[in-house]
Amino acid sequence: MNFLEEKILADGIIKPGNILKVDNFLNHQIDIDIMRQIANEFKRRFRGKTVTKILTIEASGIAIATMLADMYDVPVVFAKKGETANCTDDKFVSQAYSFTHKKMNNVFVSRPYLNAGEKVLIVDDFLADGQAMLALIDIVKQAGAEVVGLGVAIEKGQQKGGEILRAAGYHLESIAIIDSMDAEKQTVNFRKL
Ligand code: 5GP
């Protein structure tokens, strides 16, 4: 079991509806040592890749993205959510259905912060149905930039996001992959790789 799987077992709370709460170290309080280990692990798994920008989505991806960006010494851009897209001239805009909030969000990045030719590593806290990742990939493509990899801290393997992104040929690295979890028994099973 790796450090993140151990942390999930120690501090994660499974809620009905296939939601894992990790407010103790990732989604509310941020455990800097765990963030550092996540960033180190991504740096190792994406070794040899040229990265000129880290892209994530607000809010919880920002902590991971910032630790990783420090290692690459490149800027972080976080996509913003929720603004109505009536004036899109100055933005790259995509849409994502939010699994946790059960609503459609606009996701956008202002044009100056993503440029053609940039090599973008996209990171996020969770991967579920892949909506957030697909919106971020769409935005990178709109900018004419390149997705060099996708890094996810916790993939919920029982949802379809991972399968879609791997089938599309992206280099996806998930540090912990959950195969099943039980809210009643508070048990989590991880995929053995
Ligand atoms: P997706 O877009 O892949 O369906 O869902 C990923 C996004 O939804 C992530 O950005 C994350 O914020 C949120 N999310 C999805 N599932 C969970 C979960 O079980 N727990 C938490 N804390 N966030 C989740």
mmCIF file of N, CA, C and O and ligand atoms in Angstrom, residues 18-23 27 57-58 60 81 96-100 124-133 156 159 161 181, ligand 1:
data_model
loop_
_atom_site.group_PDB
_atom_site.id
_atom_site.type_symbol
_atom_site.label_atom_id
_atom_site.label_comp_id
_atom_site.label_asym_id
_atom_site.label_seq_id
_atom_site.Cartn_x
_atom_site.Cartn_y
_atom_site.Cartn_z
ATOM 1 N N ASN A 18 -21.318 7.257 -3.218
ATOM 2 C CA ASN A 18 -19.992 7.051 -3.799
ATOM 3 C C ASN A 18 -19.084 8.279 -3.688
ATOM 4 O O ASN A 18 -18.325 8.604 -4.595
ATOM 5 N N ILE A 19 -19.178 8.955 -2.559
ATOM 6 C CA ILE A 19 -18.341 10.131 -2.310
ATOM 7 C C ILE A 19 -17.345 9.805 -1.195
ATOM 8 O O ILE A 19 -17.724 9.283 -0.153
ATOM 9 N N LEU A 20 -16.085 10.115 -1.465
ATOM 10 C CA LEU A 20 -15.051 9.966 -0.446
ATOM 11 C C LEU A 20 -14.700 11.347 0.069
ATOM 12 O O LEU A 20 -14.315 12.228 -0.719
ATOM 13 N N LYS A 21 -14.828 11.545 1.365
ATOM 14 C CA LYS A 21 -14.449 12.835 1.954
ATOM 15 C C LYS A 21 -13.039 12.736 2.489
ATOM 16 O O LYS A 21 -12.737 11.856 3.297
ATOM 17 N N VAL A 22 -12.196 13.651 2.039
ATOM 18 C CA VAL A 22 -10.820 13.682 2.540
ATOM 19 C C VAL A 22 -10.494 15.107 2.994
ATOM 20 O O VAL A 22 -9.427 15.642 2.699
ATOM 21 N N ASP A 23 -11.453 15.681 3.727
ATOM 22 C CA ASP A 23 -11.307 17.066 4.184
ATOM 23 C C ASP A 23 -10.126 17.239 5.135
ATOM 24 O O ASP A 23 -9.600 18.336 5.269
ATOM 25 N N ASN A 27 -9.191 18.337 0.998
ATOM 26 C CA ASN A 27 -10.291 19.182 0.528
ATOM 27 C C ASN A 27 -10.721 20.297 1.482
ATOM 28 O O ASN A 27 -11.647 21.046 1.190
ATOM 29 N N ILE A 57 -7.967 22.767 -11.773
ATOM 30 C CA ILE A 57 -9.267 23.433 -11.686
ATOM 31 C C ILE A 57 -9.511 23.792 -10.230
ATOM 32 O O ILE A 57 -9.144 23.014 -9.332
ATOM 33 N N GLU A 58 -10.110 24.949 -9.988
ATOM 34 C CA GLU A 58 -10.353 25.343 -8.601
ATOM 35 C C GLU A 58 -11.359 24.396 -7.948
ATOM 36 O O GLU A 58 -12.213 23.857 -8.639
ATOM 37 N N SER A 60 -9.684 22.438 -5.113
ATOM 38 C CA SER A 60 -8.761 21.550 -4.406
ATOM 39 C C SER A 60 -7.569 21.086 -5.227
ATOM 40 O O SER A 60 -6.605 20.563 -4.666
ATOM 41 N N LYS A 81 -14.510 28.153 -12.335
ATOM 42 C CA LYS A 81 -15.801 27.507 -12.606
ATOM 43 C C LYS A 81 -16.934 28.503 -12.457
ATOM 44 O O LYS A 81 -16.856 29.417 -11.650
ATOM 45 N N ALA A 96 -18.401 21.276 -17.735
ATOM 46 C CA ALA A 96 -18.231 20.012 -17.009
ATOM 47 C C ALA A 96 -19.375 19.834 -16.036
ATOM 48 O O ALA A 96 -19.723 20.770 -15.298
ATOM 49 N N TYR A 97 -19.956 18.646 -16.027
ATOM 50 C CA TYR A 97 -20.980 18.329 -15.036
ATOM 51 C C TYR A 97 -20.276 17.972 -13.732
ATOM 52 O O TYR A 97 -19.367 17.140 -13.716
ATOM 53 N N SER A 98 -20.676 18.620 -12.646
ATOM 54 C CA SER A 98 -20.029 18.363 -11.366
ATOM 55 C C SER A 98 -20.680 17.171 -10.662
ATOM 56 O O SER A 98 -21.866 17.214 -10.325
ATOM 57 N N PHE A 99 -19.856 16.143 -10.451
ATOM 58 C CA PHE A 99 -20.331 14.927 -9.783
ATOM 59 C C PHE A 99 -20.721 15.224 -8.340
ATOM 60 O O PHE A 99 -21.712 14.710 -7.827
ATOM 61 N N THR A 100 -19.957 16.090 -7.679
ATOM 62 C CA THR A 100 -20.219 16.344 -6.260
ATOM 63 C C THR A 100 -21.353 17.355 -6.065
ATOM 64 O O THR A 100 -22.109 17.256 -5.110
ATOM 65 N N ASP A 124 -5.317 17.019 -10.892
ATOM 66 C CA ASP A 124 -6.522 17.279 -10.094
ATOM 67 C C ASP A 124 -6.518 16.367 -8.874
ATOM 68 O O ASP A 124 -5.760 15.403 -8.812
ATOM 69 N N ASP A 125 -7.386 16.686 -7.916
ATOM 70 C CA ASP A 125 -7.459 15.883 -6.691
ATOM 71 C C ASP A 125 -8.144 14.542 -6.954
ATOM 72 O O ASP A 125 -7.636 13.494 -6.568
ATOM 73 N N PHE A 126 -9.304 14.579 -7.632
ATOM 74 C CA PHE A 126 -10.092 13.368 -7.863
ATOM 75 C C PHE A 126 -10.371 13.182 -9.345
ATOM 76 O O PHE A 126 -10.521 14.160 -10.090
ATOM 77 N N LEU A 127 -10.493 11.938 -9.750
ATOM 78 C CA LEU A 127 -11.026 11.610 -11.073
ATOM 79 C C LEU A 127 -12.210 10.674 -10.845
ATOM 80 O O LEU A 127 -12.062 9.621 -10.216
ATOM 81 N N ALA A 128 -13.383 11.082 -11.343
ATOM 82 C CA ALA A 128 -14.579 10.237 -11.193
ATOM 83 C C ALA A 128 -15.091 9.887 -12.588
ATOM 84 O O ALA A 128 -14.632 8.918 -13.199
ATOM 85 N N ASP A 129 -15.984 10.700 -13.136
ATOM 86 C CA ASP A 129 -16.471 10.427 -14.492
ATOM 87 C C ASP A 129 -15.616 11.095 -15.571
ATOM 88 O O ASP A 129 -15.884 10.932 -16.764
ATOM 89 N N GLY A 130 -14.653 11.877 -15.162
ATOM 90 C CA GLY A 130 -13.727 12.479 -16.125
ATOM 91 C C GLY A 130 -14.186 13.811 -16.687
ATOM 92 O O GLY A 130 -13.523 14.388 -17.558
ATOM 93 N N GLN A 131 -15.280 14.342 -16.156
ATOM 94 C CA GLN A 131 -15.822 15.589 -16.706
ATOM 95 C C GLN A 131 -14.855 16.772 -16.556
ATOM 96 O O GLN A 131 -14.659 17.534 -17.497
ATOM 97 N N ALA A 132 -14.277 16.904 -15.376
ATOM 98 C CA ALA A 132 -13.364 18.025 -15.138
ATOM 99 C C ALA A 132 -12.129 17.898 -16.031
ATOM 100 O O ALA A 132 -11.705 18.859 -16.684
ATOM 101 N N MET A 133 -11.550 16.695 -16.100
ATOM 102 C CA MET A 133 -10.360 16.463 -16.942
ATOM 103 C C MET A 133 -10.670 16.728 -18.412
ATOM 104 O O MET A 133 -9.871 17.354 -19.116
ATOM 105 N N LYS A 156 -11.400 7.253 -8.734
ATOM 106 C CA LYS A 156 -12.448 6.323 -8.334
ATOM 107 C C LYS A 156 -12.684 5.396 -9.521
ATOM 108 O O LYS A 156 -13.394 5.731 -10.472
ATOM 109 N N GLN A 159 -15.874 4.416 -11.450
ATOM 110 C CA GLN A 159 -16.513 5.350 -12.386
ATOM 111 C C GLN A 159 -15.687 5.379 -13.675
ATOM 112 O O GLN A 159 -14.568 4.905 -13.719
ATOM 113 N N GLY A 161 -14.238 7.655 -15.757
ATOM 114 C CA GLY A 161 -13.266 8.651 -16.224
ATOM 115 C C GLY A 161 -11.922 8.070 -16.648
ATOM 116 O O GLY A 161 -11.400 8.389 -17.718
ATOM 117 N N MET A 181 -15.859 0.941 -2.617
ATOM 118 C CA MET A 181 -15.910 1.421 -1.231
ATOM 119 C C MET A 181 -17.322 1.236 -0.702
ATOM 120 O O MET A 181 -18.278 1.220 -1.464
HETATM 121 P P1 5GP B 1 -15.254 14.092 -12.520
HETATM 122 O O1 5GP B 1 -15.257 15.422 -13.224
HETATM 123 O O2 5GP B 1 -14.105 13.218 -12.906
HETATM 124 O O3 5GP B 1 -16.579 13.395 -12.632
HETATM 125 O O4 5GP B 1 -15.103 14.401 -10.978
HETATM 126 C C1 5GP B 1 -13.910 14.965 -10.519
HETATM 127 C C2 5GP B 1 -14.161 16.236 -9.754
HETATM 128 O O5 5GP B 1 -15.260 16.079 -8.860
HETATM 129 C C3 5GP B 1 -12.949 16.576 -8.936
HETATM 130 O O6 5GP B 1 -12.484 17.845 -9.347
HETATM 131 C C4 5GP B 1 -13.417 16.578 -7.494
HETATM 132 O O7 5GP B 1 -13.363 17.892 -6.989
HETATM 133 C C5 5GP B 1 -14.858 16.120 -7.509
HETATM 134 N N1 5GP B 1 -15.069 14.748 -6.957
HETATM 135 C C6 5GP B 1 -15.543 13.665 -7.631
HETATM 136 N N2 5GP B 1 -15.704 12.626 -6.816
HETATM 137 C C7 5GP B 1 -15.321 13.038 -5.591
HETATM 138 C C8 5GP B 1 -15.274 12.380 -4.306
HETATM 139 O O8 5GP B 1 -15.623 11.209 -4.104
HETATM 140 N N3 5GP B 1 -14.810 13.133 -3.273
HETATM 141 C C9 5GP B 1 -14.425 14.430 -3.426
HETATM 142 N N4 5GP B 1 -13.967 15.046 -2.340
HETATM 143 N N5 5GP B 1 -14.460 15.063 -4.610
HETATM 144 C C10 5GP B 1 -14.912 14.379 -5.683
#
